[in-house]
Short mmCIF file of C-alpha atoms and ligand atoms in Angstrom, two decimals:
data_model
loop_
_atom_site.label_atom_id
_atom_site.label_comp_id
_atom_site.label_asym_id
_atom_site.label_seq_id
_atom_site.Cartn_x
_atom_site.Cartn_y
_atom_site.Cartn_z
CA UNK E 1 43.33 331.48 100.48
CA UNK E 2 46.59 329.71 101.74
CA UNK E 3 46.24 329.37 105.50
CA UNK E 4 49.05 330.46 107.83
CA UNK E 5 48.46 327.54 110.13
CA UNK E 6 47.40 323.96 109.69
CA UNK E 7 47.63 320.68 111.80
CA UNK E 8 50.91 318.96 111.43
CA UNK E 9 50.28 315.57 109.60
CA UNK E 10 51.62 312.25 110.82
CA UNK E 11 54.64 310.76 109.36
CA UNK E 12 52.37 307.78 108.33
CA UNK E 13 50.26 310.18 106.18
CA UNK E 14 53.40 311.64 104.65
CA UNK E 15 54.97 308.37 103.79
CA UNK E 16 51.73 306.86 102.56
CA UNK E 17 51.21 309.85 100.17
CA UNK E 18 55.02 309.83 99.26
CA UNK E 19 54.59 306.22 98.10
CA UNK E 20 51.26 306.41 96.48
CA UNK E 21 51.97 309.39 94.33
CA UNK E 22 55.38 308.50 93.42
CA UNK E 23 57.56 311.10 95.53
CA UNK E 24 59.77 308.53 97.56
CA UNK E 25 60.15 304.92 97.49
CA UNK E 26 62.17 302.42 99.58
CA UNK E 27 65.45 301.70 97.81
CA UNK E 28 65.59 298.21 96.25
CA UNK E 29 62.04 297.56 97.61
CA UNK E 30 61.48 294.39 96.01
CA UNK E 31 64.61 292.89 97.82
CA UNK E 32 63.28 294.06 101.14
CA UNK E 33 65.03 297.36 100.93
CA UNK E 34 68.04 299.07 102.50
CA UNK E 35 67.65 300.67 105.75
CA UNK E 36 68.32 304.35 105.51
CA UNK E 37 68.37 304.60 101.66
CA UNK E 38 65.76 305.93 99.49
CA UNK E 39 64.61 306.32 95.80
CA UNK E 40 62.81 309.30 94.44
CA UNK E 41 60.12 308.65 92.07
CA UNK E 42 58.70 310.75 88.86
CA UNK E 43 57.23 313.43 91.16
CA UNK E 44 59.88 313.32 93.89
CA UNK E 45 62.51 313.90 91.50
CA UNK E 46 60.90 317.00 89.95
CA UNK E 47 60.30 318.27 93.61
CA UNK E 48 63.97 317.57 94.49
CA UNK E 49 65.11 319.29 91.38
CA UNK E 50 63.01 322.34 92.33
CA UNK E 51 64.56 322.45 95.93
CA UNK E 52 68.04 322.36 94.56
CA UNK E 53 67.29 324.89 91.71
CA UNK E 54 65.68 327.24 94.32
CA UNK E 55 68.69 326.97 96.47
CA UNK E 56 71.20 327.50 93.61
CA UNK E 57 69.32 330.09 92.04
CA UNK E 58 69.09 332.20 95.35
CA UNK E 59 72.48 331.37 96.59
CA UNK E 60 74.68 331.42 93.55
CA UNK E 61 72.84 332.62 90.26
CA UNK E 62 71.36 335.79 91.79
CA UNK E 63 74.33 336.89 93.80
CA UNK E 64 77.69 338.24 92.54
CA UNK E 65 79.61 336.98 95.77
CA UNK E 66 79.21 333.25 95.32
CA UNK E 67 80.49 330.66 92.87
CA UNK E 68 79.73 327.05 92.58
CA UNK E 69 81.78 323.90 92.31
CA UNK E 70 81.30 320.06 92.09
CA UNK E 71 83.88 318.15 93.79
CA UNK E 72 84.38 314.32 93.89
CA UNK E 73 82.79 312.04 96.26
CA UNK E 74 86.12 310.23 96.59
CA UNK E 75 88.93 312.10 98.14
CA UNK E 76 92.46 311.63 99.14
CA UNK E 77 92.35 309.91 102.64
CA UNK E 78 94.73 312.41 104.12
CA UNK E 79 91.71 315.08 103.66
CA UNK E 80 89.71 313.11 106.37
CA UNK E 81 92.80 312.71 108.60
CA UNK E 82 93.23 316.46 108.36
CA UNK E 83 89.63 317.33 108.83
CA UNK E 84 89.22 315.13 111.88
CA UNK E 85 86.66 312.97 110.38
CA UNK E 86 89.09 309.64 110.78
CA UNK E 87 89.46 310.26 114.34
CA UNK E 88 86.33 312.06 115.41
CA UNK E 89 83.32 311.46 113.11
CA UNK E 90 81.77 308.91 115.28
CA UNK E 91 78.71 308.39 117.60
CA UNK E 92 79.24 306.62 120.90
CA UNK E 93 77.23 303.29 120.62
CA UNK E 94 75.88 301.21 123.31
CA UNK E 95 74.77 297.51 122.81
CA UNK E 96 72.08 295.73 124.58
CA UNK E 97 73.47 292.19 125.75
CA UNK E 98 70.09 290.81 126.18
CA UNK E 99 68.14 291.98 123.08
CA UNK E 100 71.18 292.86 120.91
CA UNK E 101 69.71 296.20 119.97
CA UNK E 102 72.11 299.20 119.36
CA UNK E 103 71.49 302.64 120.59
CA UNK E 104 73.17 305.95 120.43
CA UNK E 105 74.71 306.86 123.84
CA UNK E 106 73.48 310.34 123.82
CA UNK E 107 69.89 309.17 123.13
CA UNK E 108 69.50 307.04 126.40
CA UNK E 109 67.98 308.41 129.42
CA UNK E 110 68.78 305.78 131.87
CA UNK E 111 70.97 302.73 132.15
CA UNK E 112 68.19 300.34 130.80
CA UNK E 113 67.65 299.27 127.27
CA UNK E 114 64.52 301.20 125.90
CA UNK E 115 63.55 298.15 124.19
CA UNK E 116 63.79 295.24 126.58
CA UNK E 117 64.05 297.22 129.81
CA UNK E 118 67.00 295.21 131.03
CA UNK E 119 70.04 296.98 132.60
CA UNK E 120 72.40 294.91 130.25
CA UNK E 121 73.87 297.80 128.28
CA UNK E 122 77.53 297.73 127.39
CA UNK E 123 79.92 300.62 127.93
CA UNK E 124 79.53 303.34 125.09
CA UNK E 125 81.87 302.42 122.10
CA UNK E 126 83.05 304.56 119.28
CA UNK E 127 81.47 303.85 115.97
CA UNK E 128 83.06 305.75 112.73
CA UNK E 129 80.22 306.76 110.41
CA UNK E 130 82.23 307.04 107.29
CA UNK E 131 81.82 304.34 104.71
CA UNK E 132 84.92 302.62 103.81
CA UNK E 133 85.84 301.42 100.12
CA UNK E 134 88.98 300.63 98.02
CA UNK E 135 90.34 302.46 95.21
CA UNK E 136 92.18 300.08 92.69
CA UNK E 137 92.78 296.41 92.45
CA UNK E 138 94.21 295.98 96.05
CA UNK E 139 92.12 295.77 99.10
CA UNK E 140 94.43 296.81 101.79
CA UNK E 141 95.23 299.74 104.08
CA UNK E 142 97.16 301.74 101.57
CA UNK E 143 94.13 301.62 99.03
CA UNK E 144 91.32 302.55 101.65
CA UNK E 145 89.26 305.31 100.72
CA UNK E 146 86.05 306.68 102.16
CA UNK E 147 82.67 308.09 100.80
CA UNK E 148 82.47 311.74 101.82
CA UNK E 149 80.37 312.35 104.80
CA UNK E 150 79.90 316.17 103.82
CA UNK E 151 80.49 318.05 100.71
CA UNK E 152 82.42 320.94 102.52
CA UNK E 153 86.08 319.65 102.45
CA UNK E 154 86.11 319.49 98.69
CA UNK E 155 85.64 323.25 98.85
CA UNK E 156 88.28 323.72 101.48
CA UNK E 157 90.98 321.76 99.93
CA UNK E 158 90.13 323.61 96.55
CA UNK E 159 89.93 326.95 98.19
CA UNK E 160 92.94 328.57 96.49
CA UNK E 161 92.40 327.10 93.08
CA UNK E 162 88.75 328.61 93.38
CA UNK E 163 89.69 331.85 94.59
CA UNK E 164 92.42 332.40 91.94
CA UNK E 165 90.44 330.99 89.04
CA UNK E 166 87.32 332.89 89.59
CA UNK E 167 89.41 335.97 90.74
CA UNK E 168 87.11 336.23 94.00
CA UNK E 169 88.35 337.97 97.04
CA UNK E 170 86.73 337.60 100.58
CA UNK E 171 84.10 338.00 101.35
CA UNK E 172 82.86 335.42 98.74
CA UNK E 173 81.39 332.04 99.01
CA UNK E 174 81.64 328.66 97.30
CA UNK E 175 78.54 326.59 96.84
CA UNK E 176 78.16 322.86 96.21
CA UNK E 177 75.36 320.50 95.96
CA UNK E 178 76.12 316.81 96.03
CA UNK E 179 75.86 313.40 97.70
CA UNK E 180 77.06 312.62 101.00
CA UNK E 181 77.23 309.31 102.96
CA UNK E 182 77.07 308.44 106.64
CA UNK E 183 76.55 305.13 108.09
CA UNK E 184 74.21 306.33 110.59
CA UNK E 185 73.42 304.00 113.44
CA UNK E 186 69.93 305.04 113.80
CA UNK E 187 68.55 306.04 110.36
CA UNK E 188 64.93 306.78 110.53
CA UNK E 189 62.04 309.06 110.44
CA UNK E 190 61.82 308.53 106.75
CA UNK E 191 64.40 310.53 104.73
CA UNK E 192 65.11 312.78 107.83
CA UNK E 193 68.24 310.65 108.80
CA UNK E 194 69.33 308.81 105.78
CA UNK E 195 72.65 306.89 105.06
CA UNK E 196 72.99 308.25 101.49
CA UNK E 197 71.67 311.67 101.03
CA UNK E 198 72.37 315.04 99.41
CA UNK E 199 73.64 318.22 100.89
CA UNK E 200 73.73 321.89 99.70
CA UNK E 201 76.67 323.72 101.30
CA UNK E 202 77.89 327.12 101.17
CA UNK E 203 81.32 328.14 102.63
CA UNK E 204 81.38 331.76 102.89
CA UNK E 205 84.94 333.14 103.29
CA UNK E 206 85.23 336.51 104.96
CA UNK E 207 88.31 338.57 106.22
CA UNK E 208 89.06 338.27 109.83
CA UNK E 209 89.25 342.14 110.01
CA UNK E 210 87.93 344.35 110.85
CA UNK E 211 86.81 342.98 114.23
CA UNK E 212 83.40 341.80 114.33
CA UNK E 213 83.10 341.40 110.47
CA UNK E 214 82.91 337.60 110.73
CA UNK E 215 79.87 337.80 113.29
CA UNK E 216 78.23 340.40 110.91
CA UNK E 217 78.44 337.88 108.18
CA UNK E 218 77.38 334.99 110.46
CA UNK E 219 74.30 336.84 111.34
CA UNK E 220 73.70 337.79 108.08
CA UNK E 221 73.47 334.17 106.89
CA UNK E 222 71.44 333.05 109.70
CA UNK E 223 68.82 335.50 108.74
CA UNK E 224 69.22 334.94 105.12
CA UNK E 225 68.79 331.38 105.30
CA UNK E 226 65.76 331.64 107.59
CA UNK E 227 64.17 334.18 105.03
CA UNK E 228 64.86 331.81 102.28
CA UNK E 229 62.40 329.15 103.76
CA UNK E 230 59.95 331.91 104.37
CA UNK E 231 60.25 333.05 100.78
CA UNK E 232 59.30 329.41 99.82
CA UNK E 233 56.12 329.72 101.78
CA UNK E 234 57.22 327.64 104.90
CA UNK E 235 54.95 328.36 107.93
CA UNK E 236 56.75 330.81 110.21
CA UNK E 237 55.28 328.99 113.27
CA UNK E 238 57.10 325.96 112.36
CA UNK E 239 60.63 327.17 111.81
CA UNK E 240 62.83 328.37 114.73
CA UNK E 241 66.45 329.66 115.26
CA UNK E 242 68.13 327.91 117.84
CA UNK E 243 71.48 329.40 118.79
CA UNK E 244 74.06 327.28 120.58
CA UNK E 245 75.23 328.08 123.84
CA UNK E 246 78.41 327.07 125.82
CA UNK E 247 79.19 323.40 125.58
CA UNK E 248 76.80 322.93 122.47
CA UNK E 249 79.49 324.82 120.32
CA UNK E 250 82.04 322.81 118.57
CA UNK E 251 85.54 323.70 120.00
CA UNK E 252 86.43 325.89 116.89
CA UNK E 253 83.04 327.55 116.59
CA UNK E 254 82.36 331.04 117.83
CA UNK E 255 78.72 330.72 117.05
CA UNK E 256 76.31 328.35 115.47
CA UNK E 257 72.70 328.45 114.95
CA UNK E 258 70.37 325.64 113.82
CA UNK E 259 67.20 326.25 112.07
CA UNK E 260 65.01 323.85 113.69
CA UNK E 261 61.68 322.62 112.12
CA UNK E 262 58.58 321.26 114.12
CA UNK E 263 58.60 317.74 112.56
CA UNK E 264 55.60 315.31 113.22
CA UNK E 265 58.25 313.62 115.47
CA UNK E 266 59.46 316.61 117.42
CA UNK E 267 61.46 319.76 116.82
CA UNK E 268 64.93 319.11 115.30
CA UNK E 269 67.56 320.45 113.06
CA UNK E 270 66.71 321.25 109.50
CA UNK E 271 69.95 323.34 108.64
CA UNK E 272 72.89 324.38 110.44
CA UNK E 273 74.66 327.80 110.11
CA UNK E 274 78.09 327.51 111.69
CA UNK E 275 80.90 330.13 112.18
CA UNK E 276 83.94 327.70 111.63
CA UNK E 277 86.62 330.08 112.24
CA UNK E 278 89.95 329.26 110.46
CA UNK E 279 89.59 325.55 111.55
CA UNK E 280 89.69 323.64 108.34
CA UNK E 281 91.89 325.68 106.35
CA UNK E 282 94.35 325.75 109.21
CA UNK E 283 94.17 322.07 109.38
CA UNK E 284 94.62 321.50 105.76
CA UNK E 285 97.58 323.99 105.55
CA UNK E 286 99.34 321.90 108.42
CA UNK E 287 98.63 318.81 107.04
CA UNK E 288 99.30 319.17 103.29
CA UNK E 289 102.12 321.82 103.76
CA UNK E 290 100.49 323.87 101.34
CA UNK E 291 100.07 327.46 101.49
CA UNK E 292 96.22 328.25 101.39
CA UNK E 293 96.48 331.86 102.64
CA UNK E 294 94.61 334.53 100.80
CA UNK E 295 96.87 337.22 99.45
CA UNK E 296 95.11 340.57 99.22
CA UNK E 297 96.92 342.53 96.43
CA UNK E 298 95.43 346.06 97.71
CA UNK E 299 96.29 345.88 101.32
CA UNK E 300 99.23 343.42 100.81
CA UNK E 301 97.91 341.40 103.61
CA UNK E 302 97.99 337.71 103.63
CA UNK E 303 95.63 335.79 105.81
CA UNK E 304 93.37 332.53 106.19
CA UNK E 305 89.88 333.74 105.72
CA UNK E 306 87.21 332.86 108.60
CA UNK E 307 84.29 330.53 107.38
CA UNK E 308 80.76 330.83 107.78
CA UNK E 309 78.84 327.71 106.67
CA UNK E 310 75.24 327.28 106.06
CA UNK E 311 74.77 323.48 105.40
CA UNK E 312 71.27 321.97 104.46
CA UNK E 313 70.26 318.45 103.44
CA UNK E 314 68.36 318.55 100.17
CA UNK E 315 66.44 315.40 101.36
CA UNK E 316 65.80 316.96 104.68
CA UNK E 317 64.66 320.10 103.12
CA UNK E 318 62.33 318.35 100.64
CA UNK E 319 60.77 316.47 103.74
CA UNK E 320 60.26 319.68 105.44
CA UNK E 321 58.61 321.32 102.50
CA UNK E 322 56.46 318.13 102.02
CA UNK E 323 55.12 318.11 105.55
CA UNK E 324 54.75 321.73 105.64
CA UNK E 325 52.67 321.89 102.54
CA UNK E 326 50.36 318.99 103.56
CA UNK E 327 46.83 319.80 104.64
CA UNK E 328 43.74 317.33 104.69
CA UNK E 329 40.40 319.09 104.28
CA UNK E 330 37.07 317.47 104.39
CA UNK E 331 36.95 316.44 100.67
CA UNK E 332 40.59 316.56 99.55
CA UNK E 333 44.25 316.47 100.67
CA UNK E 334 46.15 319.38 99.33
CA UNK E 335 49.85 320.13 99.08
CA UNK E 336 50.20 323.81 99.23
CA UNK E 337 53.63 323.88 97.54
CA UNK E 338 55.08 327.23 96.60
CA UNK E 339 54.81 327.51 92.89
CA UNK E 340 58.69 327.30 92.63
CA UNK E 341 58.76 323.76 94.37
CA UNK E 342 55.54 322.29 92.83
CA UNK E 343 56.59 319.30 90.69
CA UNK E 344 53.94 320.36 88.15
CA UNK E 345 52.86 323.97 87.64
CA UNK E 346 49.95 323.47 85.22
CA UNK E 347 47.87 320.49 84.55
CA UNK E 348 45.73 320.67 81.33
CA UNK E 349 42.53 318.55 81.10
CA UNK E 350 40.30 317.89 78.03
CA UNK E 351 36.82 317.90 79.57
CA UNK E 352 35.99 314.58 77.76
CA UNK E 353 38.17 311.85 76.19
CA UNK E 354 36.01 310.94 73.34
CA UNK E 355 35.67 314.38 71.61
CA UNK E 356 38.64 314.63 69.26
CA UNK E 357 38.45 318.48 68.94
CA UNK E 358 38.63 318.99 72.52
CA UNK E 359 41.46 316.41 73.00
CA UNK E 360 43.31 318.22 70.15
CA UNK E 361 43.10 321.57 71.66
CA UNK E 362 44.10 320.51 75.01
CA UNK E 363 47.24 318.64 73.74
CA UNK E 364 48.23 321.45 71.73
CA UNK E 365 47.82 323.97 74.64
CA UNK E 366 49.74 321.45 76.91
CA UNK E 367 52.57 321.19 74.40
CA UNK E 368 52.70 324.97 73.83
CA UNK E 369 53.08 325.48 77.58
CA UNK E 370 55.82 322.98 78.00
CA UNK E 371 58.87 325.08 77.27
CA UNK E 372 57.65 327.63 79.86
CA UNK E 373 56.45 325.40 82.76
CA UNK E 374 56.50 321.78 83.93
CA UNK E 375 53.05 320.83 82.71
CA UNK E 376 51.05 317.56 82.69
CA UNK E 377 48.02 316.27 80.58
CA UNK E 378 45.39 314.45 82.40
CA UNK E 379 42.33 312.86 80.89
CA UNK E 380 41.16 310.21 83.17
CA UNK E 381 38.23 310.25 85.30
CA UNK E 382 35.74 313.11 85.84
CA UNK E 383 37.22 316.75 86.30
CA UNK E 384 36.49 316.58 90.09
CA UNK E 385 38.56 313.53 90.37
CA UNK E 386 41.42 315.13 88.23
CA UNK E 387 41.32 318.25 90.62
CA UNK E 388 41.68 315.87 93.48
CA UNK E 389 44.67 314.22 92.14
CA UNK E 390 46.44 317.45 91.19
CA UNK E 391 45.59 318.99 94.53
CA UNK E 392 47.16 315.98 96.21
CA UNK E 393 50.48 316.48 94.45
CA UNK E 394 50.39 320.24 94.58
CA UNK E 395 49.75 321.49 91.18
CA UNK E 396 48.99 325.09 91.34
CA UNK E 397 46.88 325.50 88.34
CA UNK E 398 44.53 323.17 86.38
CA UNK E 399 43.37 324.15 82.81
CA UNK E 400 40.16 322.75 81.47
CA UNK E 401 39.33 322.55 77.69
CA UNK E 402 35.57 322.26 77.29
CA UNK E 403 32.93 322.60 74.51
CA UNK E 404 33.01 326.37 75.05
CA UNK E 405 36.60 326.52 74.42
CA UNK E 406 36.04 325.47 70.73
CA UNK E 407 33.65 328.30 70.03
CA UNK E 408 35.19 331.04 72.45
CA UNK E 409 38.85 330.06 72.24
CA UNK E 410 39.09 330.29 75.98
CA UNK E 411 39.75 327.83 78.87
CA UNK E 412 38.90 327.53 82.64
CA UNK E 413 41.85 328.12 84.88
CA UNK E 414 41.23 326.77 88.38
CA UNK E 415 43.45 327.91 91.43
CA UNK E 416 44.58 325.12 93.92
CA UNK E 417 44.51 327.16 96.89
CA UNK E 418 41.36 329.17 96.48
CA UNK E 419 39.60 326.84 94.12
CA UNK E 420 38.35 329.80 92.25
CA UNK E 421 37.80 329.28 88.49
CA UNK E 422 38.16 332.14 85.90
CA UNK E 423 37.90 331.94 82.01
CA UNK E 424 40.99 332.97 80.27
CA UNK E 425 41.46 333.32 76.44
CA UNK E 426 43.91 330.81 74.99
CA UNK E 427 46.22 333.37 73.58
CA UNK E 428 46.52 335.08 76.98
CA UNK E 429 46.92 331.96 78.80
CA UNK E 430 50.75 331.61 78.95
CA UNK E 431 51.21 335.25 80.30
CA UNK E 432 48.31 334.77 82.69
CA UNK E 433 49.99 331.70 84.22
CA UNK E 434 53.38 333.29 84.16
CA UNK E 435 52.09 336.20 86.20
CA UNK E 436 50.27 333.87 88.64
CA UNK E 437 53.19 331.66 89.11
CA UNK E 438 55.85 334.22 89.46
CA UNK E 439 55.09 334.89 93.10
P1 ATP R 1 72.25 315.76 113.17
O1 ATP R 1 72.51 316.37 114.34
O2 ATP R 1 70.83 315.58 112.65
O3 ATP R 1 72.82 314.30 112.90
P2 ATP R 1 74.34 317.08 112.01
O4 ATP R 1 74.40 318.13 112.96
O5 ATP R 1 75.21 316.01 112.03
O6 ATP R 1 72.78 316.51 111.90
P3 ATP R 1 75.64 318.41 109.76
O7 ATP R 1 76.76 317.66 109.82
O8 ATP R 1 75.50 319.74 110.22
O9 ATP R 1 74.39 317.68 110.51
O10 ATP R 1 74.83 318.45 108.28
C1 ATP R 1 74.32 319.49 107.61
C2 ATP R 1 72.94 319.08 107.24
O11 ATP R 1 73.03 318.04 106.47
C3 ATP R 1 72.08 318.91 108.32
O12 ATP R 1 71.40 319.99 108.86
C4 ATP R 1 70.87 318.05 107.62
O13 ATP R 1 70.04 319.00 106.76
C5 ATP R 1 71.70 317.41 106.60
N1 ATP R 1 71.95 315.95 107.13
C6 ATP R 1 72.88 315.60 107.95
N2 ATP R 1 72.82 314.18 108.16
C7 ATP R 1 71.90 313.69 107.27
C8 ATP R 1 71.32 312.52 107.27
N3 ATP R 1 71.85 311.45 107.96
N4 ATP R 1 70.14 312.49 106.50
C9 ATP R 1 69.91 313.43 105.69
N5 ATP R 1 70.25 314.74 106.02
C10 ATP R 1 71.24 314.96 106.66
#
């Protein structure tokens, strides 16, 4: 049985497993890496695709009120001027004059440097977190561009085009998955705070009226986003809703909730759900001089919709799922991934390598399952070792082809969580696995 509690692993256990099994590597490792930048290996890329796909399917494909877009990473610099990112998107930084270490002002608890203990900290200084680059041949102020620090602005500036072309009317949402870049001062805790990462953002546009409609949708999205993690098997005891109060709220926000996860390094944001009012659309109307108001043909009303924004990092979600799934038992380490997230759904083993008939049947079965499930064939070491390897990467089902399979046309199917084994006839194998995996 899948347990409902388990000890939280250490970050060292997670990073070691991630590297050993090819989930996540340091970027350009052979040159010493780049701080805050990561590569996803063969298993990591499968897991990441599954995280994105689970989000897209549940927030776009299965809904009739959300459409998707993919906007560019490079945008007109006026976008960042209007959104406030050029002026406000910074952390206040403090340098230590003795040991030269740099700290985020809001992370300090005293006037002493946490590293060397000296009271030689500078006054806080602003540090803009957007990466700068140049567009075209000239490297001057007029060609300066920024790598987007969030995907949301692409949705806001295209709002009118999207609503018109998709013939959508509030309440409706626009979803986007894509890269974002932030020159974080203190990247760390593995991929939790990266400098290059990916976001899954949903801007849900709601009519301002009737009164309270916006808050109804805000609460809907807080619950829906929480439930999404639960549906994907996250341990309820580790995910919390933290509703902002008073000063915590951004000046334009009526309400914000963070979904906070109990990470090995403490409880911190996994996803934010913010009521953003009409802030961004108003800013873009004023700065561009373009009319972005929505005109309701039926009521003949024209208005700027209110925005509810659930915003989640793909990498941060993946890290949470990885930590959440991890369990160390006496004889094995197991990743208890939900089947939708598991990099491989099924592993097929020929019992022995040197019996061509068995290898042939196993290979045929694995190939025949490929169009339906992400599969792998594993023929090295004894079966116990192979179970160990598949448990450690979270494969829900292992199928073994043995001597009996040749006579009886059946195989052993072993369940990752219960370790139970059953014989299933080869011609029923696909439907058996389909049913088991469709939880
Ligand atoms: P934090 O307080 O952790 O810096 P934030 O409040 O700035 O986060 P948002 O701007 O709300 O984060 O971004 C939305 C989501 O994008 C976050 O909930 C997180 O999942 C993800 N995210 C933000 N910054 C990073 C980062 N540097 N690395 C990885 N994921 C990130």
